mmCIF file with all atom_site columns, C-alpha atoms in Angstrom:
data_model
loop_
_atom_site.group_PDB
_atom_site.id
_atom_site.type_symbol
_atom_site.label_atom_id
_atom_site.label_alt_id
_atom_site.label_comp_id
_atom_site.label_asym_id
_atom_site.label_entity_id
_atom_site.label_seq_id
_atom_site.pdbx_PDB_ins_code
_atom_site.Cartn_x
_atom_site.Cartn_y
_atom_site.Cartn_z
_atom_site.occupancy
_atom_site.B_iso_or_equiv
_atom_site.pdbx_formal_charge
_atom_site.auth_seq_id
_atom_site.auth_comp_id
_atom_site.auth_asym_id
_atom_site.auth_atom_id
_atom_site.pdbx_PDB_model_num
ATOM 1   C CA . GLY A 1 1   ? -49.051 8.346  -71.146 1.00 52.00 ? 654  GLY A CA 1
ATOM 2   C CA . ALA A 1 2   ? -45.624 7.988  -69.418 1.00 76.00 ? 655  ALA A CA 1
ATOM 3   C CA . GLY A 1 3   ? -44.818 11.375 -69.700 1.00 91.00 ? 656  GLY A CA 1
ATOM 4   C CA . VAL A 1 4   ? -45.817 14.768 -67.661 1.00 95.00 ? 657  VAL A CA 1
ATOM 5   C CA . SER A 1 5   ? -48.867 16.436 -69.243 1.00 95.00 ? 658  SER A CA 1
ATOM 6   C CA . GLN A 1 6   ? -49.988 20.027 -69.066 1.00 97.00 ? 659  GLN A CA 1
ATOM 7   C CA . SER A 1 7   ? -53.275 21.583 -69.875 1.00 96.00 ? 660  SER A CA 1
ATOM 8   C CA . PRO A 1 8   ? -54.356 23.570 -71.505 1.00 97.00 ? 661  PRO A CA 1
ATOM 9   C CA . SER A 1 9   ? -51.399 23.955 -74.194 1.00 95.00 ? 662  SER A CA 1
ATOM 10  C CA . ASN A 1 10  ? -52.308 27.489 -74.916 1.00 96.00 ? 663  ASN A CA 1
ATOM 11  C CA . LYS A 1 11  ? -54.368 29.990 -72.846 1.00 97.00 ? 664  LYS A CA 1
ATOM 12  C CA . VAL A 1 12  ? -55.381 33.486 -73.931 1.00 97.00 ? 665  VAL A CA 1
ATOM 13  C CA . THR A 1 13  ? -56.861 35.570 -71.311 1.00 97.00 ? 666  THR A CA 1
ATOM 14  C CA . GLU A 1 14  ? -57.808 39.234 -70.812 1.00 97.00 ? 667  GLU A CA 1
ATOM 15  C CA . LYS A 1 15  ? -56.054 41.265 -68.010 1.00 97.00 ? 668  LYS A CA 1
ATOM 16  C CA . GLY A 1 16  ? -57.604 41.063 -64.629 1.00 97.00 ? 669  GLY A CA 1
ATOM 17  C CA . LYS A 1 17  ? -59.188 37.626 -65.376 1.00 97.00 ? 670  LYS A CA 1
ATOM 18  C CA . ASP A 1 18  ? -57.963 34.430 -63.186 1.00 98.00 ? 671  ASP A CA 1
ATOM 19  C CA . VAL A 1 19  ? -56.681 31.428 -64.914 1.00 98.00 ? 672  VAL A CA 1
ATOM 20  C CA . GLU A 1 20  ? -56.105 27.915 -63.792 1.00 98.00 ? 673  GLU A CA 1
ATOM 21  C CA . LEU A 1 21  ? -53.133 25.670 -65.325 1.00 98.00 ? 674  LEU A CA 1
ATOM 22  C CA . ARG A 1 22  ? -53.258 21.818 -64.776 1.00 97.00 ? 675  ARG A CA 1
ATOM 23  C CA . CYS A 1 23  ? -50.262 19.554 -64.680 1.00 97.00 ? 676  CYS A CA 1
ATOM 24  C CA . ASP A 1 24  ? -50.430 15.679 -64.727 1.00 96.00 ? 677  ASP A CA 1
ATOM 25  C CA . PRO A 1 25  ? -47.224 14.139 -63.277 1.00 94.00 ? 678  PRO A CA 1
ATOM 26  C CA . ILE A 1 26  ? -45.771 10.915 -64.170 1.00 92.00 ? 679  ILE A CA 1
ATOM 27  C CA . SER A 1 27  ? -47.559 8.185  -61.970 1.00 90.00 ? 680  SER A CA 1
ATOM 28  C CA . GLY A 1 28  ? -45.995 7.444  -58.626 1.00 87.00 ? 681  GLY A CA 1
ATOM 29  C CA . HIS A 1 29  ? -43.626 10.465 -58.798 1.00 89.00 ? 682  HIS A CA 1
ATOM 30  C CA . THR A 1 30  ? -43.691 12.277 -55.295 1.00 87.00 ? 683  THR A CA 1
ATOM 31  C CA . ALA A 1 31  ? -42.067 15.664 -56.311 1.00 90.00 ? 684  ALA A CA 1
ATOM 32  C CA . LEU A 1 32  ? -44.006 18.111 -58.556 1.00 93.00 ? 685  LEU A CA 1
ATOM 33  C CA . TYR A 1 33  ? -42.487 21.435 -59.556 1.00 93.00 ? 686  TYR A CA 1
ATOM 34  C CA . TRP A 1 34  ? -43.896 24.644 -61.397 1.00 96.00 ? 687  TRP A CA 1
ATOM 35  C CA . TYR A 1 35  ? -41.459 26.799 -63.443 1.00 95.00 ? 688  TYR A CA 1
ATOM 36  C CA . ARG A 1 36  ? -42.322 29.692 -65.837 1.00 95.00 ? 689  ARG A CA 1
ATOM 37  C CA . GLN A 1 37  ? -40.398 30.884 -68.857 1.00 93.00 ? 690  GLN A CA 1
ATOM 38  C CA . SER A 1 38  ? -40.874 34.231 -70.350 1.00 91.00 ? 691  SER A CA 1
ATOM 39  C CA . LEU A 1 39  ? -40.107 35.152 -73.915 1.00 84.00 ? 692  LEU A CA 1
ATOM 40  C CA . GLY A 1 40  ? -36.270 34.670 -74.601 1.00 77.00 ? 693  GLY A CA 1
ATOM 41  C CA . GLN A 1 41  ? -35.514 33.916 -71.140 1.00 80.00 ? 694  GLN A CA 1
ATOM 42  C CA . GLY A 1 42  ? -34.507 31.063 -68.820 1.00 81.00 ? 695  GLY A CA 1
ATOM 43  C CA . LEU A 1 43  ? -36.672 28.948 -66.573 1.00 88.00 ? 696  LEU A CA 1
ATOM 44  C CA . GLU A 1 44  ? -37.742 30.600 -63.053 1.00 91.00 ? 697  GLU A CA 1
ATOM 45  C CA . PHE A 1 45  ? -38.740 28.360 -60.321 1.00 91.00 ? 698  PHE A CA 1
ATOM 46  C CA . LEU A 1 46  ? -42.033 28.911 -58.824 1.00 95.00 ? 699  LEU A CA 1
ATOM 47  C CA . ILE A 1 47  ? -43.337 26.361 -56.292 1.00 94.00 ? 700  ILE A CA 1
ATOM 48  C CA . TYR A 1 48  ? -42.294 22.939 -55.278 1.00 91.00 ? 701  TYR A CA 1
ATOM 49  C CA . PHE A 1 49  ? -44.405 20.077 -53.765 1.00 91.00 ? 702  PHE A CA 1
ATOM 50  C CA . GLN A 1 50  ? -42.869 16.852 -52.061 1.00 87.00 ? 703  GLN A CA 1
ATOM 51  C CA . GLY A 1 51  ? -45.306 14.333 -50.513 1.00 83.00 ? 704  GLY A CA 1
ATOM 52  C CA . ASN A 1 52  ? -47.149 15.628 -47.510 1.00 82.00 ? 705  ASN A CA 1
ATOM 53  C CA . SER A 1 53  ? -44.673 18.341 -46.797 1.00 85.00 ? 706  SER A CA 1
ATOM 54  C CA . ALA A 1 54  ? -45.359 22.145 -46.683 1.00 87.00 ? 707  ALA A CA 1
ATOM 55  C CA . PRO A 1 55  ? -44.620 23.200 -50.486 1.00 90.00 ? 708  PRO A CA 1
ATOM 56  C CA . ASP A 1 56  ? -41.751 25.542 -51.112 1.00 90.00 ? 709  ASP A CA 1
ATOM 57  C CA . LYS A 1 57  ? -43.409 28.608 -52.326 1.00 91.00 ? 710  LYS A CA 1
ATOM 58  C CA . SER A 1 58  ? -40.340 30.703 -52.434 1.00 90.00 ? 711  SER A CA 1
ATOM 59  C CA . GLY A 1 59  ? -40.414 31.423 -56.185 1.00 92.00 ? 712  GLY A CA 1
ATOM 60  C CA . LEU A 1 60  ? -43.936 32.697 -56.426 1.00 95.00 ? 713  LEU A CA 1
ATOM 61  C CA . PRO A 1 61  ? -43.598 36.194 -57.587 1.00 94.00 ? 714  PRO A CA 1
ATOM 62  C CA . SER A 1 62  ? -46.747 37.603 -55.908 1.00 94.00 ? 715  SER A CA 1
ATOM 63  C CA . ASP A 1 63  ? -49.720 36.632 -53.675 1.00 95.00 ? 716  ASP A CA 1
ATOM 64  C CA . ARG A 1 64  ? -51.732 36.431 -57.010 1.00 97.00 ? 717  ARG A CA 1
ATOM 65  C CA . PHE A 1 65  ? -50.013 33.273 -57.615 1.00 97.00 ? 718  PHE A CA 1
ATOM 66  C CA . SER A 1 66  ? -51.081 29.994 -55.870 1.00 96.00 ? 719  SER A CA 1
ATOM 67  C CA . ALA A 1 67  ? -50.932 26.187 -56.338 1.00 96.00 ? 720  ALA A CA 1
ATOM 68  C CA . GLU A 1 68  ? -52.414 23.280 -55.008 1.00 94.00 ? 721  GLU A CA 1
ATOM 69  C CA . ARG A 1 69  ? -51.696 19.365 -55.399 1.00 94.00 ? 722  ARG A CA 1
ATOM 70  C CA . THR A 1 70  ? -54.603 17.086 -54.645 1.00 83.00 ? 723  THR A CA 1
ATOM 71  C CA . GLY A 1 71  ? -54.201 13.743 -53.338 1.00 81.00 ? 724  GLY A CA 1
ATOM 72  C CA . GLY A 1 72  ? -50.332 13.900 -54.183 1.00 76.00 ? 725  GLY A CA 1
ATOM 73  C CA . SER A 1 73  ? -50.916 13.785 -57.929 1.00 90.00 ? 726  SER A CA 1
ATOM 74  C CA . VAL A 1 74  ? -52.643 16.403 -60.258 1.00 94.00 ? 727  VAL A CA 1
ATOM 75  C CA . SER A 1 75  ? -51.417 19.838 -59.518 1.00 96.00 ? 728  SER A CA 1
ATOM 76  C CA . THR A 1 76  ? -53.227 23.314 -60.423 1.00 97.00 ? 729  THR A CA 1
ATOM 77  C CA . LEU A 1 77  ? -51.409 26.667 -60.511 1.00 98.00 ? 730  LEU A CA 1
ATOM 78  C CA . THR A 1 78  ? -53.852 29.560 -60.206 1.00 98.00 ? 731  THR A CA 1
ATOM 79  C CA . ILE A 1 79  ? -53.138 33.234 -61.215 1.00 98.00 ? 732  ILE A CA 1
ATOM 80  C CA . GLN A 1 80  ? -55.567 35.660 -59.969 1.00 98.00 ? 733  GLN A CA 1
ATOM 81  C CA . ARG A 1 81  ? -56.065 38.840 -61.503 1.00 97.00 ? 734  ARG A CA 1
ATOM 82  C CA . THR A 1 82  ? -53.865 38.320 -64.425 1.00 97.00 ? 735  THR A CA 1
ATOM 83  C CA . GLN A 1 83  ? -51.318 40.861 -65.681 1.00 97.00 ? 736  GLN A CA 1
ATOM 84  C CA . GLN A 1 84  ? -49.596 41.323 -68.987 1.00 96.00 ? 737  GLN A CA 1
ATOM 85  C CA . GLU A 1 85  ? -46.181 40.624 -67.518 1.00 95.00 ? 738  GLU A CA 1
ATOM 86  C CA . ASP A 1 86  ? -47.735 37.029 -66.481 1.00 96.00 ? 739  ASP A CA 1
ATOM 87  C CA . SER A 1 87  ? -47.451 36.178 -70.026 1.00 96.00 ? 740  SER A CA 1
ATOM 88  C CA . ALA A 1 88  ? -45.000 33.279 -70.391 1.00 96.00 ? 741  ALA A CA 1
ATOM 89  C CA . VAL A 1 89  ? -44.762 29.439 -70.799 1.00 96.00 ? 742  VAL A CA 1
ATOM 90  C CA . TYR A 1 90  ? -45.702 27.880 -67.288 1.00 97.00 ? 743  TYR A CA 1
ATOM 91  C CA . LEU A 1 91  ? -43.900 24.399 -67.189 1.00 97.00 ? 744  LEU A CA 1
ATOM 92  C CA . CYS A 1 92  ? -44.388 21.760 -64.823 1.00 96.00 ? 745  CYS A CA 1
ATOM 93  C CA . ALA A 1 93  ? -41.777 18.945 -63.765 1.00 94.00 ? 746  ALA A CA 1
ATOM 94  C CA . SER A 1 94  ? -42.107 15.924 -61.705 1.00 92.00 ? 747  SER A CA 1
ATOM 95  C CA . SER A 1 95  ? -39.536 13.560 -60.161 1.00 89.00 ? 748  SER A CA 1
ATOM 96  C CA . ASP A 1 96  ? -39.050 10.346 -58.167 1.00 83.00 ? 749  ASP A CA 1
ATOM 97  C CA . PHE A 1 97  ? -37.541 12.146 -55.455 1.00 69.00 ? 750  PHE A CA 1
ATOM 98  C CA . THR A 1 98  ? -34.382 10.879 -54.075 1.00 64.00 ? 751  THR A CA 1
ATOM 99  C CA . SER A 1 99  ? -32.128 12.296 -51.411 1.00 55.00 ? 752  SER A CA 1
ATOM 100 C CA . GLY A 1 100 ? -28.844 13.541 -52.496 1.00 52.00 ? 753  GLY A CA 1
ATOM 101 C CA . GLY A 1 101 ? -29.792 15.806 -55.440 1.00 52.00 ? 754  GLY A CA 1
ATOM 102 C CA . LYS A 1 102 ? -29.855 12.830 -57.743 1.00 59.00 ? 755  LYS A CA 1
ATOM 103 C CA . ASP A 1 103 ? -33.275 12.799 -58.891 1.00 72.00 ? 756  ASP A CA 1
ATOM 104 C CA . THR A 1 104 ? -34.155 13.830 -62.289 1.00 83.00 ? 757  THR A CA 1
ATOM 105 C CA . GLN A 1 105 ? -36.953 16.081 -63.280 1.00 88.00 ? 758  GLN A CA 1
ATOM 106 C CA . TYR A 1 106 ? -39.223 15.350 -66.140 1.00 91.00 ? 759  TYR A CA 1
ATOM 107 C CA . PHE A 1 107 ? -40.749 18.201 -67.652 1.00 94.00 ? 760  PHE A CA 1
ATOM 108 C CA . GLY A 1 108 ? -44.061 18.675 -69.338 1.00 95.00 ? 761  GLY A CA 1
ATOM 109 C CA . PRO A 1 109 ? -44.850 20.456 -72.472 1.00 94.00 ? 762  PRO A CA 1
ATOM 110 C CA . GLY A 1 110 ? -45.756 23.815 -70.826 1.00 95.00 ? 763  GLY A CA 1
ATOM 111 C CA . THR A 1 111 ? -48.737 26.014 -71.019 1.00 97.00 ? 764  THR A CA 1
ATOM 112 C CA . ARG A 1 112 ? -48.384 29.061 -73.069 1.00 96.00 ? 765  ARG A CA 1
ATOM 113 C CA . LEU A 1 113 ? -50.090 31.960 -71.251 1.00 97.00 ? 766  LEU A CA 1
ATOM 114 C CA . THR A 1 114 ? -50.921 35.127 -73.029 1.00 97.00 ? 767  THR A CA 1
ATOM 115 C CA . VAL A 1 115 ? -52.554 37.776 -71.272 1.00 97.00 ? 768  VAL A CA 1
ATOM 116 C CA . LEU A 1 116 ? -53.879 40.630 -73.529 1.00 95.00 ? 769  LEU A CA 1
ATOM 117 C CA . ASP B 2 1   ? -26.623 26.929 -55.669 1.00 60.00 ? 1314 ASP B CA 1
ATOM 118 C CA . ALA B 2 2   ? -23.238 28.038 -57.330 1.00 59.00 ? 1315 ALA B CA 1
ATOM 119 C CA . LYS B 2 3   ? -23.512 30.032 -60.481 1.00 85.00 ? 1316 LYS B CA 1
ATOM 120 C CA . THR B 2 4   ? -22.524 28.635 -63.834 1.00 92.00 ? 1317 THR B CA 1
ATOM 121 C CA . THR B 2 5   ? -21.046 30.445 -66.793 1.00 93.00 ? 1318 THR B CA 1
ATOM 122 C CA . GLN B 2 6   ? -21.693 29.203 -70.334 1.00 95.00 ? 1319 GLN B CA 1
ATOM 123 C CA . PRO B 2 7   ? -21.098 30.770 -73.807 1.00 97.00 ? 1320 PRO B CA 1
ATOM 124 C CA . PRO B 2 8   ? -24.154 31.998 -75.129 1.00 95.00 ? 1321 PRO B CA 1
ATOM 125 C CA . SER B 2 9   ? -23.908 30.093 -78.365 1.00 97.00 ? 1322 SER B CA 1
ATOM 126 C CA . MET B 2 10  ? -22.142 27.543 -80.302 1.00 97.00 ? 1323 MET B CA 1
ATOM 127 C CA . ASP B 2 11  ? -21.986 26.158 -83.737 1.00 97.00 ? 1324 ASP B CA 1
ATOM 128 C CA . CYS B 2 12  ? -21.485 22.591 -84.884 1.00 96.00 ? 1325 CYS B CA 1
ATOM 129 C CA . ALA B 2 13  ? -21.404 20.728 -87.910 1.00 97.00 ? 1326 ALA B CA 1
ATOM 130 C CA . GLU B 2 14  ? -23.635 17.544 -88.482 1.00 97.00 ? 1327 GLU B CA 1
ATOM 131 C CA . GLY B 2 15  ? -21.586 14.273 -87.532 1.00 96.00 ? 1328 GLY B CA 1
ATOM 132 C CA . ARG B 2 16  ? -18.815 15.999 -85.430 1.00 97.00 ? 1329 ARG B CA 1
ATOM 133 C CA . ALA B 2 17  ? -18.695 16.183 -81.682 1.00 97.00 ? 1330 ALA B CA 1
ATOM 134 C CA . ALA B 2 18  ? -20.115 19.026 -79.919 1.00 97.00 ? 1331 ALA B CA 1
ATOM 135 C CA . ASN B 2 19  ? -18.332 19.969 -76.841 1.00 98.00 ? 1332 ASN B CA 1
ATOM 136 C CA . LEU B 2 20  ? -20.100 22.505 -74.668 1.00 98.00 ? 1333 LEU B CA 1
ATOM 137 C CA . PRO B 2 21  ? -18.166 24.092 -71.625 1.00 97.00 ? 1334 PRO B CA 1
ATOM 138 C CA . CYS B 2 22  ? -19.404 25.135 -68.307 1.00 96.00 ? 1335 CYS B CA 1
ATOM 139 C CA . ASN B 2 23  ? -17.618 26.907 -65.623 1.00 95.00 ? 1336 ASN B CA 1
ATOM 140 C CA . HIS B 2 24  ? -18.704 26.456 -61.867 1.00 93.00 ? 1337 HIS B CA 1
ATOM 141 C CA . SER B 2 25  ? -15.777 27.846 -60.042 1.00 92.00 ? 1338 SER B CA 1
ATOM 142 C CA . THR B 2 26  ? -17.799 28.232 -56.775 1.00 90.00 ? 1339 THR B CA 1
ATOM 143 C CA . ILE B 2 27  ? -18.885 24.638 -56.730 1.00 90.00 ? 1340 ILE B CA 1
ATOM 144 C CA . SER B 2 28  ? -19.271 22.934 -53.259 1.00 87.00 ? 1341 SER B CA 1
ATOM 145 C CA . GLY B 2 29  ? -18.388 19.511 -52.351 1.00 85.00 ? 1342 GLY B CA 1
ATOM 146 C CA . ASN B 2 30  ? -21.868 18.092 -52.274 1.00 83.00 ? 1343 ASN B CA 1
ATOM 147 C CA . GLU B 2 31  ? -23.249 19.992 -55.428 1.00 87.00 ? 1344 GLU B CA 1
ATOM 148 C CA . TYR B 2 32  ? -23.840 17.873 -58.519 1.00 89.00 ? 1345 TYR B CA 1
ATOM 149 C CA . VAL B 2 33  ? -23.532 19.082 -62.066 1.00 92.00 ? 1346 VAL B CA 1
ATOM 150 C CA . TYR B 2 34  ? -26.559 18.629 -64.398 1.00 92.00 ? 1347 TYR B CA 1
ATOM 151 C CA . TRP B 2 35  ? -27.276 19.210 -67.742 1.00 95.00 ? 1348 TRP B CA 1
ATOM 152 C CA . TYR B 2 36  ? -30.435 19.694 -69.415 1.00 95.00 ? 1349 TYR B CA 1
ATOM 153 C CA . ARG B 2 37  ? -31.488 20.968 -72.861 1.00 96.00 ? 1350 ARG B CA 1
ATOM 154 C CA . GLN B 2 38  ? -34.474 22.752 -74.395 1.00 94.00 ? 1351 GLN B CA 1
ATOM 155 C CA . ILE B 2 39  ? -35.547 22.101 -77.996 1.00 94.00 ? 1352 ILE B CA 1
ATOM 156 C CA . HIS B 2 40  ? -37.625 25.046 -79.295 1.00 87.00 ? 1353 HIS B CA 1
ATOM 157 C CA . SER B 2 41  ? -41.086 25.254 -78.048 1.00 82.00 ? 1354 SER B CA 1
ATOM 158 C CA . GLN B 2 42  ? -40.720 22.036 -75.767 1.00 88.00 ? 1355 GLN B CA 1
ATOM 159 C CA . GLY B 2 43  ? -39.879 21.503 -72.190 1.00 91.00 ? 1356 GLY B CA 1
ATOM 160 C CA . PRO B 2 44  ? -36.313 20.967 -70.819 1.00 93.00 ? 1357 PRO B CA 1
ATOM 161 C CA . GLN B 2 45  ? -34.945 17.445 -71.259 1.00 93.00 ? 1358 GLN B CA 1
ATOM 162 C CA . TYR B 2 46  ? -32.785 15.773 -68.681 1.00 92.00 ? 1359 TYR B CA 1
ATOM 163 C CA . ILE B 2 47  ? -29.209 14.645 -70.349 1.00 95.00 ? 1360 ILE B CA 1
ATOM 164 C CA . ILE B 2 48  ? -26.841 13.594 -67.754 1.00 94.00 ? 1361 ILE B CA 1
ATOM 165 C CA . HIS B 2 49  ? -25.504 14.603 -64.341 1.00 92.00 ? 1362 HIS B CA 1
ATOM 166 C CA . GLY B 2 50  ? -22.314 13.746 -62.222 1.00 91.00 ? 1363 GLY B CA 1
ATOM 167 C CA . LEU B 2 51  ? -20.725 14.558 -59.042 1.00 90.00 ? 1364 LEU B CA 1
ATOM 168 C CA . LYS B 2 52  ? -16.920 14.145 -59.684 1.00 90.00 ? 1365 LYS B CA 1
ATOM 169 C CA . ASN B 2 53  ? -16.443 11.335 -61.800 1.00 88.00 ? 1366 ASN B CA 1
ATOM 170 C CA . ASN B 2 54  ? -16.897 11.255 -65.591 1.00 93.00 ? 1367 ASN B CA 1
ATOM 171 C CA . GLU B 2 55  ? -20.283 9.942  -66.555 1.00 95.00 ? 1368 GLU B CA 1
ATOM 172 C CA . THR B 2 56  ? -21.611 8.644  -69.995 1.00 96.00 ? 1369 THR B CA 1
ATOM 173 C CA . ASN B 2 57  ? -25.236 7.492  -71.330 1.00 94.00 ? 1370 ASN B CA 1
ATOM 174 C CA . GLU B 2 58  ? -26.690 6.947  -74.579 1.00 94.00 ? 1371 GLU B CA 1
ATOM 175 C CA . MET B 2 59  ? -27.170 10.649 -75.151 1.00 94.00 ? 1372 MET B CA 1
ATOM 176 C CA . ALA B 2 60  ? -23.946 12.264 -73.991 1.00 97.00 ? 1373 ALA B CA 1
ATOM 177 C CA . SER B 2 61  ? -20.672 12.094 -72.030 1.00 97.00 ? 1374 SER B CA 1
ATOM 178 C CA . LEU B 2 62  ? -19.965 14.478 -68.973 1.00 97.00 ? 1375 LEU B CA 1
ATOM 179 C CA . ILE B 2 63  ? -16.143 15.419 -68.262 1.00 97.00 ? 1376 ILE B CA 1
ATOM 180 C CA . ILE B 2 64  ? -15.873 17.025 -64.922 1.00 96.00 ? 1377 ILE B CA 1
ATOM 181 C CA . THR B 2 65  ? -12.204 18.603 -64.139 1.00 96.00 ? 1378 THR B CA 1
ATOM 182 C CA . GLU B 2 66  ? -10.295 17.016 -61.172 1.00 94.00 ? 1379 GLU B CA 1
ATOM 183 C CA . ASP B 2 67  ? -10.936 20.367 -59.202 1.00 94.00 ? 1380 ASP B CA 1
ATOM 184 C CA . ARG B 2 68  ? -14.616 20.299 -60.268 1.00 94.00 ? 1381 ARG B CA 1
ATOM 185 C CA . LYS B 2 69  ? -14.450 23.885 -61.106 1.00 94.00 ? 1382 LYS B CA 1
ATOM 186 C CA . SER B 2 70  ? -15.542 23.182 -64.920 1.00 95.00 ? 1383 SER B CA 1
ATOM 187 C CA . SER B 2 71  ? -17.151 20.624 -66.972 1.00 96.00 ? 1384 SER B CA 1
ATOM 188 C CA . THR B 2 72  ? -17.893 19.687 -70.453 1.00 97.00 ? 1385 THR B CA 1
ATOM 189 C CA . LEU B 2 73  ? -20.796 18.066 -72.048 1.00 98.00 ? 1386 LEU B CA 1
ATOM 190 C CA . ILE B 2 74  ? -19.874 16.066 -75.265 1.00 98.00 ? 1387 ILE B CA 1
ATOM 191 C CA . LEU B 2 75  ? -22.491 14.908 -77.944 1.00 97.00 ? 1388 LEU B CA 1
ATOM 192 C CA . PRO B 2 76  ? -20.125 12.448 -79.848 1.00 97.00 ? 1389 PRO B CA 1
ATOM 193 C CA . HIS B 2 77  ? -22.119 12.776 -83.058 1.00 95.00 ? 1390 HIS B CA 1
ATOM 194 C CA . ALA B 2 78  ? -24.347 15.773 -83.515 1.00 97.00 ? 1391 ALA B CA 1
ATOM 195 C CA . THR B 2 79  ? -27.298 15.653 -85.526 1.00 97.00 ? 1392 THR B CA 1
ATOM 196 C CA . LEU B 2 80  ? -29.594 18.563 -86.727 1.00 97.00 ? 1393 LEU B CA 1
ATOM 197 C CA . ARG B 2 81  ? -32.100 17.389 -83.899 1.00 95.00 ? 1394 ARG B CA 1
ATOM 198 C CA . ASP B 2 82  ? -29.545 18.222 -81.384 1.00 97.00 ? 1395 ASP B CA 1
ATOM 199 C CA . THR B 2 83  ? -30.009 21.943 -81.967 1.00 97.00 ? 1396 THR B CA 1
ATOM 200 C CA . ALA B 2 84  ? -31.295 23.412 -78.788 1.00 97.00 ? 1397 ALA B CA 1
ATOM 201 C CA . VAL B 2 85  ? -30.338 25.425 -75.683 1.00 95.00 ? 1398 VAL B CA 1
ATOM 202 C CA . TYR B 2 86  ? -28.331 23.457 -73.316 1.00 97.00 ? 1399 TYR B CA 1
ATOM 203 C CA . TYR B 2 87  ? -28.278 24.455 -69.529 1.00 95.00 ? 1400 TYR B CA 1
ATOM 204 C CA . CYS B 2 88  ? -25.640 23.478 -67.288 1.00 95.00 ? 1401 CYS B CA 1
ATOM 205 C CA . ILE B 2 89  ? -27.107 23.494 -63.509 1.00 92.00 ? 1402 ILE B CA 1
ATOM 206 C CA . VAL B 2 90  ? -25.280 23.177 -60.208 1.00 89.00 ? 1403 VAL B CA 1
ATOM 207 C CA . ARG B 2 91  ? -27.352 21.767 -57.573 1.00 83.00 ? 1404 ARG B CA 1
ATOM 208 C CA . SER B 2 92  ? -26.680 20.896 -53.981 1.00 71.00 ? 1405 SER B CA 1
ATOM 209 C CA . TYR B 2 93  ? -28.011 17.649 -52.232 1.00 62.00 ? 1406 TYR B CA 1
ATOM 210 C CA . ASN B 2 94  ? -30.428 19.505 -50.125 1.00 64.00 ? 1407 ASN B CA 1
ATOM 211 C CA . THR B 2 95  ? -31.849 21.727 -52.733 1.00 67.00 ? 1408 THR B CA 1
ATOM 212 C CA . ASP B 2 96  ? -34.748 20.584 -54.971 1.00 72.00 ? 1409 ASP B CA 1
ATOM 213 C CA . LYS B 2 97  ? -35.310 23.098 -57.647 1.00 78.00 ? 1410 LYS B CA 1
ATOM 214 C CA . LEU B 2 98  ? -33.291 23.721 -60.714 1.00 83.00 ? 1411 LEU B CA 1
ATOM 215 C CA . ILE B 2 99  ? -31.749 27.130 -60.988 1.00 83.00 ? 1412 ILE B CA 1
ATOM 216 C CA . PHE B 2 100 ? -31.569 27.929 -64.900 1.00 86.00 ? 1413 PHE B CA 1
ATOM 217 C CA . GLY B 2 101 ? -29.151 30.321 -66.328 1.00 85.00 ? 1414 GLY B CA 1
ATOM 218 C CA . THR B 2 102 ? -29.254 31.440 -69.938 1.00 85.00 ? 1415 THR B CA 1
ATOM 219 C CA . GLY B 2 103 ? -27.551 28.437 -71.410 1.00 93.00 ? 1416 GLY B CA 1
ATOM 220 C CA . THR B 2 104 ? -25.751 27.986 -74.742 1.00 96.00 ? 1417 THR B CA 1
ATOM 221 C CA . ARG B 2 105 ? -27.643 27.993 -77.997 1.00 96.00 ? 1418 ARG B CA 1
ATOM 222 C CA . LEU B 2 106 ? -26.003 25.114 -79.879 1.00 98.00 ? 1419 LEU B CA 1
ATOM 223 C CA . GLN B 2 107 ? -26.718 25.254 -83.669 1.00 98.00 ? 1420 GLN B CA 1
ATOM 224 C CA . VAL B 2 108 ? -25.887 22.122 -85.675 1.00 97.00 ? 1421 VAL B CA 1
ATOM 225 C CA . PHE B 2 109 ? -25.406 22.575 -89.353 1.00 96.00 ? 1422 PHE B CA 1
ATOM 226 C CA . PRO B 2 110 ? -25.463 20.276 -92.172 1.00 95.00 ? 1423 PRO B CA 1
#
């Protein structure tokens, strides 16, 4: 397993329920990103973790969204009280962070979330 | 990050070169040009990036104009599997996230 993996691949939930999406980055990658892609739209940045630094949460759309990264590896994105507009594909990426804007982000296959 | 402008769609015959343009007229000196693509129902895939020199790898070539206000991604021999949405992204050295636009939908036909 050399790539970024995400689980589940598909998640259907009812409005108002909480969901957790998991990302396993490439081993050794210090940076981890979450994006989401609504139907027919481009990718929207959500949150970024780099090492032990405070995460960049500037893209989280509301306080219903949160994420954590335990032990500098696996990350969980949590959406509380889901709404229909949260339906999207949630993509995780990791990189071997290099200063100077040269690092390459490798994306997982995504989790397709459907809120009924 | 500087905004980029790409045509919404392009067609290319299989075996021919696909040349995908991108305008980034407000690019700054410390900003890199990245290209990613997204094949249907998959996560984005890194293709290539550059600062000011032309770059080539096993997937593609990147031609950046001397004034750096535009660039072209070249797939030298397009195949049906190259059908995807191609994103041109400008990214500064101190910005970590990628800001995706709407990209160019490339359709390679037999």
